[in-house]
PDB file of C-alpha atoms in Angstrom:
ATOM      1  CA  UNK A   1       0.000   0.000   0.000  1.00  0.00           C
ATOM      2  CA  UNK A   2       2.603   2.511   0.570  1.00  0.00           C
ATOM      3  CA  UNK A   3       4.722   1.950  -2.387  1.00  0.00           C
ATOM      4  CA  UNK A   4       1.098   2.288  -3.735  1.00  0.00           C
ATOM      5  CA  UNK A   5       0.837   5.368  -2.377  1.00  0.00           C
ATOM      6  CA  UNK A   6       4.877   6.389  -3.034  1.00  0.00           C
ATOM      7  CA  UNK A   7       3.821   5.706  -6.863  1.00  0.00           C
ATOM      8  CA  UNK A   8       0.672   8.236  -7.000  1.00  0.00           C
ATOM      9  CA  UNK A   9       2.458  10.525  -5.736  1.00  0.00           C
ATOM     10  CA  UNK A  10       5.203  10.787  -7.628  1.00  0.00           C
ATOM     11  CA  UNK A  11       2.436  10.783 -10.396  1.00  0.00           C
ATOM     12  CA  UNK A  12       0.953  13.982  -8.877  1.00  0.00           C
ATOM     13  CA  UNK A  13       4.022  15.703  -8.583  1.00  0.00           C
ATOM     14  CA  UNK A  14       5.116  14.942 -12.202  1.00  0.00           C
ATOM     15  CA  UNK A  15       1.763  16.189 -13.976  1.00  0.00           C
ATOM     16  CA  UNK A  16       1.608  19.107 -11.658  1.00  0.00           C
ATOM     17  CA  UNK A  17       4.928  20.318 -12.388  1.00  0.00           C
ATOM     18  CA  UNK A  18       4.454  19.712 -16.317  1.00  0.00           C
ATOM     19  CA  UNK A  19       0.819  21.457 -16.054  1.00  0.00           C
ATOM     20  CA  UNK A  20       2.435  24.416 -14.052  1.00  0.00           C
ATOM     21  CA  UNK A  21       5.446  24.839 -16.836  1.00  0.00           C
ATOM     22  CA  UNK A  22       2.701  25.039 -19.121  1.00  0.00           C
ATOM     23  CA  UNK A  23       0.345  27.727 -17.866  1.00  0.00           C
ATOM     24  CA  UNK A  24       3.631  29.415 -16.662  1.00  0.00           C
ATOM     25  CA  UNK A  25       5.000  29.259 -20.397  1.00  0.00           C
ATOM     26  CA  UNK A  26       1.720  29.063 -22.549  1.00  0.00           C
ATOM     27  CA  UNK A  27       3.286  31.056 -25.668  1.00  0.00           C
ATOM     28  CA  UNK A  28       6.265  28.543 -26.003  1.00  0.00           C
ATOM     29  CA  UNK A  29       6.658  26.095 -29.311  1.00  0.00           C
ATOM     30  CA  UNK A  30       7.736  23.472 -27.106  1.00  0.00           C
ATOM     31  CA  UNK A  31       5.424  20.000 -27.259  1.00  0.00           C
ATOM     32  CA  UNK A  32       6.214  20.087 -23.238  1.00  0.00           C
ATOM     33  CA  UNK A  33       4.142  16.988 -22.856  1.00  0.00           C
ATOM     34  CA  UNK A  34       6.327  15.138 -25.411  1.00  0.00           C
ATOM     35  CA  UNK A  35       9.463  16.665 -24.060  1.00  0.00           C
ATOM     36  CA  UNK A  36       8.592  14.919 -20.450  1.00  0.00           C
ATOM     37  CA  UNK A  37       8.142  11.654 -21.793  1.00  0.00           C
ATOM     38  CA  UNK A  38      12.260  11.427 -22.678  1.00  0.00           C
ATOM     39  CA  UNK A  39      12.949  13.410 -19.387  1.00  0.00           C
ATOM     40  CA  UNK A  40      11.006  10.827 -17.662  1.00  0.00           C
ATOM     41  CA  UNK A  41      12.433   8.011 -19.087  1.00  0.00           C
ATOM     42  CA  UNK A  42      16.141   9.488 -18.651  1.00  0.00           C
ATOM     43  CA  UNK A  43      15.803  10.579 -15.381  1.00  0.00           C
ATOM     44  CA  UNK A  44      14.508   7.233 -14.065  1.00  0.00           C
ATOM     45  CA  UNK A  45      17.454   5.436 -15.360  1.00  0.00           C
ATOM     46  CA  UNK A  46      19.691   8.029 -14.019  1.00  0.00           C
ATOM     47  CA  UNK A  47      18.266   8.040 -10.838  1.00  0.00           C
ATOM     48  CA  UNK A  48      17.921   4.298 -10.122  1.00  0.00           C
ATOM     49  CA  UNK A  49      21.718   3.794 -11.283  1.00  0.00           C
ATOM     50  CA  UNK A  50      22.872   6.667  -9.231  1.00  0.00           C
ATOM     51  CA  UNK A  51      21.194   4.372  -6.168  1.00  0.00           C
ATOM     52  CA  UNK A  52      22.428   1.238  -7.187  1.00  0.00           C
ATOM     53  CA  UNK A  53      25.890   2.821  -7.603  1.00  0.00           C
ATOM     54  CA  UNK A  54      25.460   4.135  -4.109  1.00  0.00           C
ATOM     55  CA  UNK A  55      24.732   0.760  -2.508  1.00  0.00           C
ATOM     56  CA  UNK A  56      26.696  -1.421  -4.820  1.00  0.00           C
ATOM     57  CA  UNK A  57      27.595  -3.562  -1.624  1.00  0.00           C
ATOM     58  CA  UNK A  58      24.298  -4.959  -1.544  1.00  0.00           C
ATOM     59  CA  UNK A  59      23.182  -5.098  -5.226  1.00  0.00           C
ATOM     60  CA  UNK A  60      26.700  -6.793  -6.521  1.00  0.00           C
ATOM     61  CA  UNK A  61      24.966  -9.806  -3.919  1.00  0.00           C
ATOM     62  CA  UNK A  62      21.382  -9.532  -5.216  1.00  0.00           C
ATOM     63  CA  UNK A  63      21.341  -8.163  -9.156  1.00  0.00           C
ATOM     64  CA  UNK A  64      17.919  -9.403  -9.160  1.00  0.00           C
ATOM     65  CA  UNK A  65      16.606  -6.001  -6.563  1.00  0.00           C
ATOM     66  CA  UNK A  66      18.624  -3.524  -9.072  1.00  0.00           C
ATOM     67  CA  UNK A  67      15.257  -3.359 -11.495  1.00  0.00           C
ATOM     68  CA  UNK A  68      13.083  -3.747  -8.394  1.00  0.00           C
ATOM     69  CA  UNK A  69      12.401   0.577  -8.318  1.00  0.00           C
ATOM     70  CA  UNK A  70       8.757  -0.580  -7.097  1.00  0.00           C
ATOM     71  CA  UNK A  71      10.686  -1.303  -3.937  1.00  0.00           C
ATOM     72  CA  UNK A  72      11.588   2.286  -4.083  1.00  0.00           C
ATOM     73  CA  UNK A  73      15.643   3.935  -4.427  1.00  0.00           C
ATOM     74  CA  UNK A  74      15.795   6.920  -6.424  1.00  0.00           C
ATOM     75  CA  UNK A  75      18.995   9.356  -6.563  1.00  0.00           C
ATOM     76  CA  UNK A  76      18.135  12.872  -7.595  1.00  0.00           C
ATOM     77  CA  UNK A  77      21.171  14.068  -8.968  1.00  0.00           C
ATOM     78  CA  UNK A  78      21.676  10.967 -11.360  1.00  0.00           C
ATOM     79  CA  UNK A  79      17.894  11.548 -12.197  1.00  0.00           C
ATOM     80  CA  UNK A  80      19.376  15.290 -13.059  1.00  0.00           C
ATOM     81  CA  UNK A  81      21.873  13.536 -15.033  1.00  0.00           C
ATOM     82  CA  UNK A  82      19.894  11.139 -17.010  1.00  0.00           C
ATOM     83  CA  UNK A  83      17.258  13.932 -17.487  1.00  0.00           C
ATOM     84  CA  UNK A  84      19.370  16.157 -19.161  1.00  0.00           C
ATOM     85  CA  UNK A  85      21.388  13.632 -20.955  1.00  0.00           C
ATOM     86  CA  UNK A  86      17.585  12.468 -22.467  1.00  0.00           C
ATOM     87  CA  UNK A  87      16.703  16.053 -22.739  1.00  0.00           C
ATOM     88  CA  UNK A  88      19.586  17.191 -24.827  1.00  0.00           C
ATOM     89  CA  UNK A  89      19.049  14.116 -27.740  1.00  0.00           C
ATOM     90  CA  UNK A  90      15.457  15.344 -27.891  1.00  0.00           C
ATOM     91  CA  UNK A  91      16.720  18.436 -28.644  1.00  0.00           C
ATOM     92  CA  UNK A  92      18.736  17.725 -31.200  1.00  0.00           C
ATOM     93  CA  UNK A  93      16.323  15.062 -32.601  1.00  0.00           C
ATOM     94  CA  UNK A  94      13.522  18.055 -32.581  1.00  0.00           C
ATOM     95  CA  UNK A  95      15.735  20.924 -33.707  1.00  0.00           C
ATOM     96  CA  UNK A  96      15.336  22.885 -30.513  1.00  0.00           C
ATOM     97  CA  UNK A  97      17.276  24.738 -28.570  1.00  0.00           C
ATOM     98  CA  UNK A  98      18.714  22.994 -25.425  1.00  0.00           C
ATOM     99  CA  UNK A  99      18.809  25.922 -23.026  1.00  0.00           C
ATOM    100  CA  UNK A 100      15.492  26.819 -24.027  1.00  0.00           C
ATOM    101  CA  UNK A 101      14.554  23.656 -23.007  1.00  0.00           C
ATOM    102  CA  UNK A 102      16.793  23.281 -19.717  1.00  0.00           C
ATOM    103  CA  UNK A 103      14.973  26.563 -18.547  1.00  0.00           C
ATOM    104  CA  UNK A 104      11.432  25.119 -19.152  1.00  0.00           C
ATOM    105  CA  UNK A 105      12.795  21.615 -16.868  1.00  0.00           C
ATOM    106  CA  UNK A 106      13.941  23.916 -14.567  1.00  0.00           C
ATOM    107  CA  UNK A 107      10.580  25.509 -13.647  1.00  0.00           C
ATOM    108  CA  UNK A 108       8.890  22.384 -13.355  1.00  0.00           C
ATOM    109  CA  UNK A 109      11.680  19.936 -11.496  1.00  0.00           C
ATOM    110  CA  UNK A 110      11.790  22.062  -7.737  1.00  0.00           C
ATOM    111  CA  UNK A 111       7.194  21.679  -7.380  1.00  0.00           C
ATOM    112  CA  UNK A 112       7.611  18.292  -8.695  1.00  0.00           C
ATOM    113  CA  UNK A 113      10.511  17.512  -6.051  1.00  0.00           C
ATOM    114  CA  UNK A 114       8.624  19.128  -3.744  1.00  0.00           C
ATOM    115  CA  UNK A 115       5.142  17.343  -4.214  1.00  0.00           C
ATOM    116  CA  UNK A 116       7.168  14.027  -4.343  1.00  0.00           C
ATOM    117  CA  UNK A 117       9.377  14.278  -1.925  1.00  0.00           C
ATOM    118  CA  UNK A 118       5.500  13.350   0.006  1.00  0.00           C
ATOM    119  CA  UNK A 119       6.547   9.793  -1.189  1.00  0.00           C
ATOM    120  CA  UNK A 120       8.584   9.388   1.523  1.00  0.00           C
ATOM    121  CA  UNK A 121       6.929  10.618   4.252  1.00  0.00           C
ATOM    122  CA  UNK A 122       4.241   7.617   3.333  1.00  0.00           C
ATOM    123  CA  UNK A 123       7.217   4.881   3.163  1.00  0.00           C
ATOM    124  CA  UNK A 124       8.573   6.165   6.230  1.00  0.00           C
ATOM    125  CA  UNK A 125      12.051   7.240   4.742  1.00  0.00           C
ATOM    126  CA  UNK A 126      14.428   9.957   3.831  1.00  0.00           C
ATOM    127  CA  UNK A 127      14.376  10.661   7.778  1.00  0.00           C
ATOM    128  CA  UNK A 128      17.611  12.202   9.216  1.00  0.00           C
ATOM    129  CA  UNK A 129      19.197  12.328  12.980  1.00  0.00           C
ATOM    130  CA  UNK A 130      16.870  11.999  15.764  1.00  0.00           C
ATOM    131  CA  UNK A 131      15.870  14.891  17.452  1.00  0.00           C
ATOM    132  CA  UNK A 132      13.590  16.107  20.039  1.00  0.00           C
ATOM    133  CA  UNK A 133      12.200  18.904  18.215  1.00  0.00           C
ATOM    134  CA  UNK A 134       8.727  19.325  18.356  1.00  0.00           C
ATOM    135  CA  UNK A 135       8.326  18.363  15.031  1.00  0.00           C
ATOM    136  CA  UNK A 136       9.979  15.481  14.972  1.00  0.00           C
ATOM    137  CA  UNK A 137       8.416  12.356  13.408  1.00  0.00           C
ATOM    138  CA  UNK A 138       7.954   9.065  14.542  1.00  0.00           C
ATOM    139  CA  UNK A 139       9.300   6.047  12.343  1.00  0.00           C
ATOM    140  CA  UNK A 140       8.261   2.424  13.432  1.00  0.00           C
ATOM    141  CA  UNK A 141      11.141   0.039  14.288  1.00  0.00           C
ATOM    142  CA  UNK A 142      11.101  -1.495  11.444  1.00  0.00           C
ATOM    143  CA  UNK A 143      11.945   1.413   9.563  1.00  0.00           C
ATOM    144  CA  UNK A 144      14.893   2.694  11.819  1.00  0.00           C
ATOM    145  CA  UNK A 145      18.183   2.278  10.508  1.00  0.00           C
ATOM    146  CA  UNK A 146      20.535   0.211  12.747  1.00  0.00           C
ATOM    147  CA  UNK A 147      22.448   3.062  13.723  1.00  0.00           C
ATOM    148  CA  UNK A 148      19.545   4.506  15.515  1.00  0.00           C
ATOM    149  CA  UNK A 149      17.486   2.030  16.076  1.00  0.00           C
ATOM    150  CA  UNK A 150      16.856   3.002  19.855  1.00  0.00           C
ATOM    151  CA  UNK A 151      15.763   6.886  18.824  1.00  0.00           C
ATOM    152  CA  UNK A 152      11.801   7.284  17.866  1.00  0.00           C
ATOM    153  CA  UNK A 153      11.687  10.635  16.369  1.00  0.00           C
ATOM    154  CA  UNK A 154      14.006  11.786  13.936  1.00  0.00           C
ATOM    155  CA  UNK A 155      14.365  15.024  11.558  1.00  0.00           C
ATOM    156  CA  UNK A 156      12.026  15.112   8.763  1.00  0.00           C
ATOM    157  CA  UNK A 157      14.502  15.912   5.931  1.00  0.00           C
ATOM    158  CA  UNK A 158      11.695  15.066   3.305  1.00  0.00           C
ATOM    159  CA  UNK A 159       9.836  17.942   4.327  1.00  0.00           C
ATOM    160  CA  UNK A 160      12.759  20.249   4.559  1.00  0.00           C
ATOM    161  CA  UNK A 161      13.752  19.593   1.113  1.00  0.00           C
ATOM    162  CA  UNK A 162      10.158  19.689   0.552  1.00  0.00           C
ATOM    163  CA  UNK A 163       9.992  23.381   1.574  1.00  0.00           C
ATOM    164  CA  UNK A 164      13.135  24.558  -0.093  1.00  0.00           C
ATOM    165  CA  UNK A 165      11.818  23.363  -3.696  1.00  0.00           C
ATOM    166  CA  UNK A 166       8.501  25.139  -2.732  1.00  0.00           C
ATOM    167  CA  UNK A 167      11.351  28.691  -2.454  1.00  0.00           C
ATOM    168  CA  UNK A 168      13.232  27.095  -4.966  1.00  0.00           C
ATOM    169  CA  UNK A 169      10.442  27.132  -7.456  1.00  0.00           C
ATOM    170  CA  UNK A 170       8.463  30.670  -6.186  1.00  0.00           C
ATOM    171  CA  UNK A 171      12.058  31.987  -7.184  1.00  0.00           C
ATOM    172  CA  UNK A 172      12.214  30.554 -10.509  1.00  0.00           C
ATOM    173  CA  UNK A 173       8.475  31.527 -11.454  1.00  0.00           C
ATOM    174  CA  UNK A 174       8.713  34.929 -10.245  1.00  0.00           C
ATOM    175  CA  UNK A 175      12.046  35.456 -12.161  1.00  0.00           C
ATOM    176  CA  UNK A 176       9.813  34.082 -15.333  1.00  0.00           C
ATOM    177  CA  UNK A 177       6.905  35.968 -14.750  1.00  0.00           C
ATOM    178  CA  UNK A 178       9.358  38.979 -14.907  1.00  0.00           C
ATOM    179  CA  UNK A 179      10.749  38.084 -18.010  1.00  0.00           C
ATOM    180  CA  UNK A 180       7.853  37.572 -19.733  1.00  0.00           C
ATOM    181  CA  UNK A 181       6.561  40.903 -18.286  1.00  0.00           C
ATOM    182  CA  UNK A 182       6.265  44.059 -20.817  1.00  0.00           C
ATOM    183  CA  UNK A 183       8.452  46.775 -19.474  1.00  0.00           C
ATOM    184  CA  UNK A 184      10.233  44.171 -16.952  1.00  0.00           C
ATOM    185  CA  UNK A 185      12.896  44.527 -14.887  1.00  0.00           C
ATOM    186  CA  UNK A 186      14.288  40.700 -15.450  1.00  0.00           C
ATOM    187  CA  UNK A 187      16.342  40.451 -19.098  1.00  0.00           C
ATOM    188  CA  UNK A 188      15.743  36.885 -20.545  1.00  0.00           C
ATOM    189  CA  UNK A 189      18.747  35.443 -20.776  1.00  0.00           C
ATOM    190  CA  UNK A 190      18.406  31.698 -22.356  1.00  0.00           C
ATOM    191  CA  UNK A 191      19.931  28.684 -19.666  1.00  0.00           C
ATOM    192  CA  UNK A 192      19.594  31.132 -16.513  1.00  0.00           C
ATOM    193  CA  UNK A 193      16.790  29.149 -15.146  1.00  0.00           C
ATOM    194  CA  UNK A 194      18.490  26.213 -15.424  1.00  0.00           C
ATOM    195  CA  UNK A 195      21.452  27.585 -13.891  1.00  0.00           C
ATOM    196  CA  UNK A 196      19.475  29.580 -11.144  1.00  0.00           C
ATOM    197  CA  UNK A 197      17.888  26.293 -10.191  1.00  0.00           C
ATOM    198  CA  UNK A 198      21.205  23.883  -9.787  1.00  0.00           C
ATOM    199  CA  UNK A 199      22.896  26.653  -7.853  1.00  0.00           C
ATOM    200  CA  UNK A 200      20.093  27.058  -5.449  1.00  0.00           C
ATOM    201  CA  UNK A 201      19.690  23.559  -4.897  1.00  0.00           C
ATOM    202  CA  UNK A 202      22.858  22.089  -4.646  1.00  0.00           C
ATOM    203  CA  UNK A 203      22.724  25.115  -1.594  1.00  0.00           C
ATOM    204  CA  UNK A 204      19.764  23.333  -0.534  1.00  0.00           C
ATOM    205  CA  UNK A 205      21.308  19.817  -0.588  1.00  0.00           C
ATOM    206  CA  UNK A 206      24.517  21.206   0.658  1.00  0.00           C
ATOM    207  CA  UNK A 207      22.917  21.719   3.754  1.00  0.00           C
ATOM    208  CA  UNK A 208      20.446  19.217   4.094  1.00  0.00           C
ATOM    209  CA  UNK A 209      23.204  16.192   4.000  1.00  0.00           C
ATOM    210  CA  UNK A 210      25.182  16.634   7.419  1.00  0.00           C
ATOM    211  CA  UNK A 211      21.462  15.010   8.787  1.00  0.00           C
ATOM    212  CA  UNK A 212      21.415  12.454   6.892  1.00  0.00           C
ATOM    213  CA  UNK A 213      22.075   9.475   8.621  1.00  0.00           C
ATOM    214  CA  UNK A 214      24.064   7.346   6.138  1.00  0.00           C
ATOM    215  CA  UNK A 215      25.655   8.585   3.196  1.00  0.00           C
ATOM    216  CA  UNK A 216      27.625   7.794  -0.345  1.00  0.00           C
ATOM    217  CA  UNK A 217      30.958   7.972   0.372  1.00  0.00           C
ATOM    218  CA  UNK A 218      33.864   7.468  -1.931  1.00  0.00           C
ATOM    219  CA  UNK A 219      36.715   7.623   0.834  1.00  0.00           C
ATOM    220  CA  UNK A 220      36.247   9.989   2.841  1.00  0.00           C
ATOM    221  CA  UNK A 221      34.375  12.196   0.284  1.00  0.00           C
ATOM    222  CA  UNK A 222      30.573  12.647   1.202  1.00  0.00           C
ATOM    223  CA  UNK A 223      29.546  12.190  -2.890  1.00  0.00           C
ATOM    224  CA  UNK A 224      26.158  13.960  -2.809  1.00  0.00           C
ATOM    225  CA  UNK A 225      28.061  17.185  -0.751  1.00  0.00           C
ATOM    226  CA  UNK A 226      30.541  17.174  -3.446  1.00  0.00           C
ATOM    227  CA  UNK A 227      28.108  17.232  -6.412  1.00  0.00           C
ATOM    228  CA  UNK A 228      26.364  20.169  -4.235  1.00  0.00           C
ATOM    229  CA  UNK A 229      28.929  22.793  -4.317  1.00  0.00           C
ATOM    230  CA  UNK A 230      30.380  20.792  -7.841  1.00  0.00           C
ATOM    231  CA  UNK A 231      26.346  22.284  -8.854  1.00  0.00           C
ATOM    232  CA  UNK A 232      26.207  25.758  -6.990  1.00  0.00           C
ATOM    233  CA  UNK A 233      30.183  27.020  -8.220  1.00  0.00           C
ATOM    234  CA  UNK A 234      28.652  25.870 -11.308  1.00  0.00           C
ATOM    235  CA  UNK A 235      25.841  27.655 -11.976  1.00  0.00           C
ATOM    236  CA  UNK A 236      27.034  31.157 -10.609  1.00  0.00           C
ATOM    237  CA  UNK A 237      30.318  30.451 -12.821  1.00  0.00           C
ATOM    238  CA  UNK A 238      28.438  29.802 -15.974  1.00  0.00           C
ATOM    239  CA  UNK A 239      25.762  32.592 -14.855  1.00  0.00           C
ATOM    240  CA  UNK A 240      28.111  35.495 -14.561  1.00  0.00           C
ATOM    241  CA  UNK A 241      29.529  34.017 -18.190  1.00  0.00           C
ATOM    242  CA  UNK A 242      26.175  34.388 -19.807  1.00  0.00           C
ATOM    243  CA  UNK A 243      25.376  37.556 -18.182  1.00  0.00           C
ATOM    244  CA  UNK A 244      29.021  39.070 -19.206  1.00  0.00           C
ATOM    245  CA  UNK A 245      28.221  37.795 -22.706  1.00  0.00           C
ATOM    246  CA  UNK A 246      24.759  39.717 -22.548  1.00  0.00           C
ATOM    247  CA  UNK A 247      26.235  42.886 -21.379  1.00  0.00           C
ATOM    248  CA  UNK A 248      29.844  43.239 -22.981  1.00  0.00           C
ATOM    249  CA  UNK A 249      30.270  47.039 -22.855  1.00  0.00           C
ATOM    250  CA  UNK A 250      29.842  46.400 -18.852  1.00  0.00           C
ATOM    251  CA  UNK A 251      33.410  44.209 -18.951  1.00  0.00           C
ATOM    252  CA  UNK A 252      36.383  45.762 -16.971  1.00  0.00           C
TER     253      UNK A 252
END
């Protein structure tokens, strides 16, 4: 019942991103609905192999579980990866341009993260460090990691990333909205978006993962903290490039 309920979710959050993006950007050429279809696709391979790759320990024992993604495991940033791997060959399949399209992904992936992140509350997962905070919430024994099995209430880190998508995307619309806006003060700059987006939440991520209570670690390198700031030096590198590119006389 709860993957049941993990799976309609995820449903939810996925057409009500995709329905937003299109209200948001009604005038565009872009067959969005058609578009999602090879996001979707991409991104789900991406994600599941990120998780696999993260707990290669156990599927190397039991290749059987790697196509079990009923059972749930789902890595955001290789569904980022896959996505926009996917996303770019439609675009050159279609004749579009990619950071066009990137932009348009970028409005709708932070409300669809943030309605599915839900899944997990309903599977009793993506939990952090115990705590005594008042909203703290209770996961059954049988849910508890090892490490903490005798704690009862732990940090809800679904609903904190939860939240910061919900910022995440009121950002992003209100910087389109702007754009699109006779007279506004926002200049349109194609792949800002996109770049807006990673920076903001690989910031969210950042500091999310030190209450998580087991990560990916290659070493001694936390791997999702490294992709974080790898995504946020990123996207204000490559956003400072575009916007020198768009205002040249303004170079020193």
């Amino acid at each position: 019942m709860n993957n049941l309920l993990y799976g309609f979710i995820v449903v939810i959050g996925i057409w009500t991103a995709t329905t937003a993006v299109s209200l948001i950007k009604r005038n565009t050429k872009v067959d969005i609905w058609g578009a999602l279809v090879w996001v979707l696709i991409g991104g789900l391979i991406g994600a599941r192999l990120y998780h696999v790759a993260s707990l290669w320990g156990y599927y190397s024992q039991n290749p059987g579980a790697i196509i079990a993604i009923w059972q749930g495991g789902l890595g955001i940033y290789g569904g980022l990866i896959g996505g926009a791997i996917a996303l770019v060959t439609y675009s050159r399949l279609h004749h579009l341009p990619i950071l066009q399209l990137l932009d348009l992904v970028a409005l709708g992936l932070p409300l669809g993260q943030a309605i599915g992140r839900w899944g997990n509350y309903f599977r009793q997962e993506l939990y952090g460090l115990p705590t005594q905070l008042p909203w703290g919430i209770y996961i059954a024994p049988e849910n508890r990691l090892w490490q903490v099995m005798p704690f009862s209430h732990f940090h809800p880190l679904f609903l904190y990333e939860s939240l910061g998508c919900l910022v995440i995307f009121g950002i992003l619309v209100g910087l389109a909205l702007s754009e699109a806006a006779p007279g506004g003060r926002v200049e349109r700059v194609d792949g800002a978006l996109f770049l807006i987006y990673i920076a903001l939440y690989g910031i969210l991520r950042f500091t999310l993962e030190p209450l998580r209570i087991e990560s990916w670690t290659l070493g001694s390198v936390n791997v999702a903290e490294a992709i974080s700031a790898l995504l946020t030096i990123t996207g204000i590198v490559l956003l400072v490039i575009l916007w020198k590119k768009k205002h040249p006389s303004k170079l020193t």
